[in-house]
Amino acid sequence: MCNNSLAEEKFKELDAFIDGLEEDEGNLIVILHKAQNLFGYLPREVQLHVSRKLKLSAAKVNGVVTFYSYFTEEPKGQHVISVCMGTACFVRGASDILSSLQEKLGIKCGETTKDGKFTIDSLRCVGACGLAPVVIADGRVHGRVEIDDLDKILVELESGVR
Amino acid sequence: MSGHKQLRIALRNCGVIDPENILEYIARGGYMALGKILDEMAPEDVIDELKKSGLRGRGGGGFPTGLKLEFARRNEGERKYIICNADEGDPGAFMDRSILEGDPQSILEAMAICGYAVGANEGYVYIRAEYPLAIERLTIAIRQAYEAGLIGDDIMGSGFSFDIKIKYGAGAFVCGEETALISSVEGNRGEPHFKPPFPAEKGLWGMPTTVNNVETLANIPSIFNMGAGRFAEIGTKTSKGTKVFALAGNVNKVGLVEVPMGTTLREIVYDIGDGIVGGKKFKAVQTGGPSGGCIPEQFLDIPIDYESLKEIGSMMGSGGMIIMDEDTCMVDIAKYYLEFTTDESCGKCTPCRIGNKRLYEILCKITKGEGTEEDLDSLKELGGIIKDTSLCGLGQTAPNPVLSTMKYFYDEYLSHVRDKKCPAGICSSLTRYEIIADKCIGCTMCAKACPTACISGKVREPHKIDQAKCIKCGACFKACKFDAILKS
Ligand SMILES: Cc1cc2nc3c(=O)[nH]c(=O)nc-3n(C[C@H](O)[C@H](O)[C@H](O)COP(=O)(O)O)c2cc1C
Ligand code: SF4
Ligand code: SF4
Ligand code: SF4
Ligand code: FES
């Protein structure tokens, strides 16, 4: 976990969020969304905190976290590059884009580079199929991506230029 | 997209109104249907009207919507629920997202109508977290509808109350299946369970629940405004109204199309979609997403509806429509879908968890050139068993992409296993690149592009590929401006 007082702030915000919700047994998922937004991922201590606060077993919380692919127990890199692997992107060459990106960064999809800079992951259809193949770099959508565009995208991410 | 042959009912307001302003929805006749219903109609009449319209579920199954509401009405429960299924899991489809972003009020109005019909006072929209803009618009729409007194307590002074809340998905395709969805709304792992009991009997928190797809709901206010009779005049004998498709892939004009049921694939691909990119040859159209199949050219002229698509081994599905050209390898496509379904299988039952994994492994073997003809038989046999024995729709339909491509493109499978060739040139292990000495002018471009430095040759002299070191990446093929590299 990062800086302790910072983490404390985040736990406080999470608790306030939980207290503000209407009573509903089905709230666990929305709470985990909030927690992941705050912390960036769902490490053990965050899961335990949620389970204590909601009076649920830690096994139940972990069961839900591991079931849904949106939740992650590993921190992500500074920059996240997601390649859309939806069908429309796939038939327009998304797998070549993904393999080339993996080769460039020397990591597999779902992994983070050793220096913590980049994470590659894959998505399934962001609804921009008309622009296929689509790559999302730190939330920014790049359409009709070709392998030759990847270097530029990586440089842009690293330098913060957009 | 050309308006030719299209008819907009579900998409009537998309792109026309400001989705963040309820007044614009009302100005286009919004909440008129709900007002009329609360004022003049008994719940049973609402159900009869929907039955008369012939509306069937647009989320994939095609179950008659009126009938579904009738079941939920008949079942007793302390409380009842209406759930809008906005999980839209088919990768390559975005009909529901567009409706939620373009016309969120229509969904709220329809949910209130369904609530009144079955006797439910609470509704949930279950929406995938990957759709932030749709979530934002929906949130605004709900707030405005409450402020206008069009949902909430005592709607328009009728005494009928209906609340709507949002629930978020978290990236699990199987949560689109209604029993899994309900389990997820309850805050649990989204694992499906055996039906019966159906949600209409025991759904959310054990209460009678109706789950309706976004596009299904978007049709409902229009049915009451235009009259069920007129709605039922559109479409085919068994399938009424229109269907929205997300046209994508190797077609010139991609995007959403809404056409009357009974339109042919040819009209969609060529008249609306303007044909195949780059003038290439059409090969297949995929409908029904991971549960559907690939339809070859010979069926381009059948009028599409729920039944006709099923007959040819595919299905309507939610409306993803992917056009594939001659450069698409059908074995590779089948493998793609199986990878998706094995990834998304919740693992609760063995045929789906293990069986589909085996199918996927066999397909991998085939695309690597290690497959045998016996493997093709195993695919068929195993596929049949998985369909018959899986617990939920995901497993039951997962083999469809394999079985339908085997049915219509068997030669292509045979080429892979017998001749060790991929006719489309996609499966890299089966592809070979060679330089034609006569055509090569020795420009060295290919050698510069090759990542493994396996192309040798002097400037202005024919080059050569060292096949032992070639990883078949195709970079040289792309780099050569003189058509001197042969891909086979
Ligand atoms: C694996 C699986 C995934 C599904 N995904 C969706 C989906 O994303 N959206 C949807 O509306 N229905 C989906 N369905 C169908 C739902 O179970 C249910 O039939 C539908 O929401 C009912 O609404 P309708 O009658 O309006 O179509 C899925 C079914 C299965 C088996
Ligand atoms: S068929 Fe697959 S997704 Fe459905 S319950 Fe069985 S394992 Fe889970
Ligand atoms: S296919 Fe790739 S590895 Fe093989 S020769 Fe061409 S560039 Fe080199
Ligand atoms: S790029 Fe083409 S023409 Fe140039 S050396 Fe390579 S094969 Fe020959
Ligand atoms: S398939 Fe990639 S955006 Fe839809």
PDB file of C-alpha atoms and ligand atoms in Angstrom, chain B residues 435-436 439-447 455 461-463 476 479-485, ligand 4:
ATOM      1  CA  ILE B 435      10.714 -14.694 -52.669  1.00  0.00           C
ATOM      2  CA  ILE B 436      10.201 -15.070 -56.398  1.00  0.00           C
ATOM      3  CA  LYS B 439      10.387 -10.489 -59.601  1.00  0.00           C
ATOM      4  CA  CYS B 440      12.767  -9.446 -56.850  1.00  0.00           C
ATOM      5  CA  ILE B 441      14.770  -6.327 -57.737  1.00  0.00           C
ATOM      6  CA  GLY B 442      16.882  -6.535 -54.585  1.00  0.00           C
ATOM      7  CA  CYS B 443      15.648  -3.355 -52.942  1.00  0.00           C
ATOM      8  CA  THR B 444      16.392  -4.831 -49.450  1.00  0.00           C
ATOM      9  CA  MET B 445      13.173  -3.516 -47.929  1.00  0.00           C
ATOM     10  CA  CYS B 446      12.079  -7.006 -46.856  1.00  0.00           C
ATOM     11  CA  ALA B 447      15.387  -7.745 -45.164  1.00  0.00           C
ATOM     12  CA  ILE B 455      16.400 -12.700 -45.344  1.00  0.00           C
ATOM     13  CA  GLU B 461      20.213  -9.047 -56.423  1.00  0.00           C
ATOM     14  CA  PRO B 462      17.391 -11.484 -55.659  1.00  0.00           C
ATOM     15  CA  HIS B 463      16.889 -12.109 -51.957  1.00  0.00           C
ATOM     16  CA  CYS B 476       8.453  -8.925 -45.488  1.00  0.00           C
ATOM     17  CA  ALA B 479       7.259  -4.416 -47.016  1.00  0.00           C
ATOM     18  CA  CYS B 480       7.764  -5.593 -50.576  1.00  0.00           C
ATOM     19  CA  LYS B 481       6.509  -3.033 -53.086  1.00  0.00           C
ATOM     20  CA  PHE B 482       7.187  -5.272 -56.095  1.00  0.00           C
ATOM     21  CA  ASP B 483       4.912  -8.236 -55.437  1.00  0.00           C
ATOM     22  CA  ALA B 484       8.006 -10.381 -55.284  1.00  0.00           C
ATOM     23  CA  ILE B 485       7.003 -12.299 -52.172  1.00  0.00           C
TER      24      ILE B 485
HETATM   25  S1  SF4 C   4      11.308  -6.186 -50.804  1.00  0.00           S
HETATM   26 FE1  SF4 C   4      10.661  -7.410 -52.530  1.00  0.00          FE
HETATM   27  S2  SF4 C   4      11.855  -6.631 -54.223  1.00  0.00           S
HETATM   28 FE2  SF4 C   4      12.790  -5.825 -52.396  1.00  0.00          FE
HETATM   29  S3  SF4 C   4      14.394  -7.304 -51.944  1.00  0.00           S
HETATM   30 FE3  SF4 C   4      12.611  -7.969 -50.797  1.00  0.00          FE
HETATM   31  S4  SF4 C   4      11.577  -9.387 -52.165  1.00  0.00           S
HETATM   32 FE4  SF4 C   4      13.031  -8.295 -53.381  1.00  0.00          FE
END
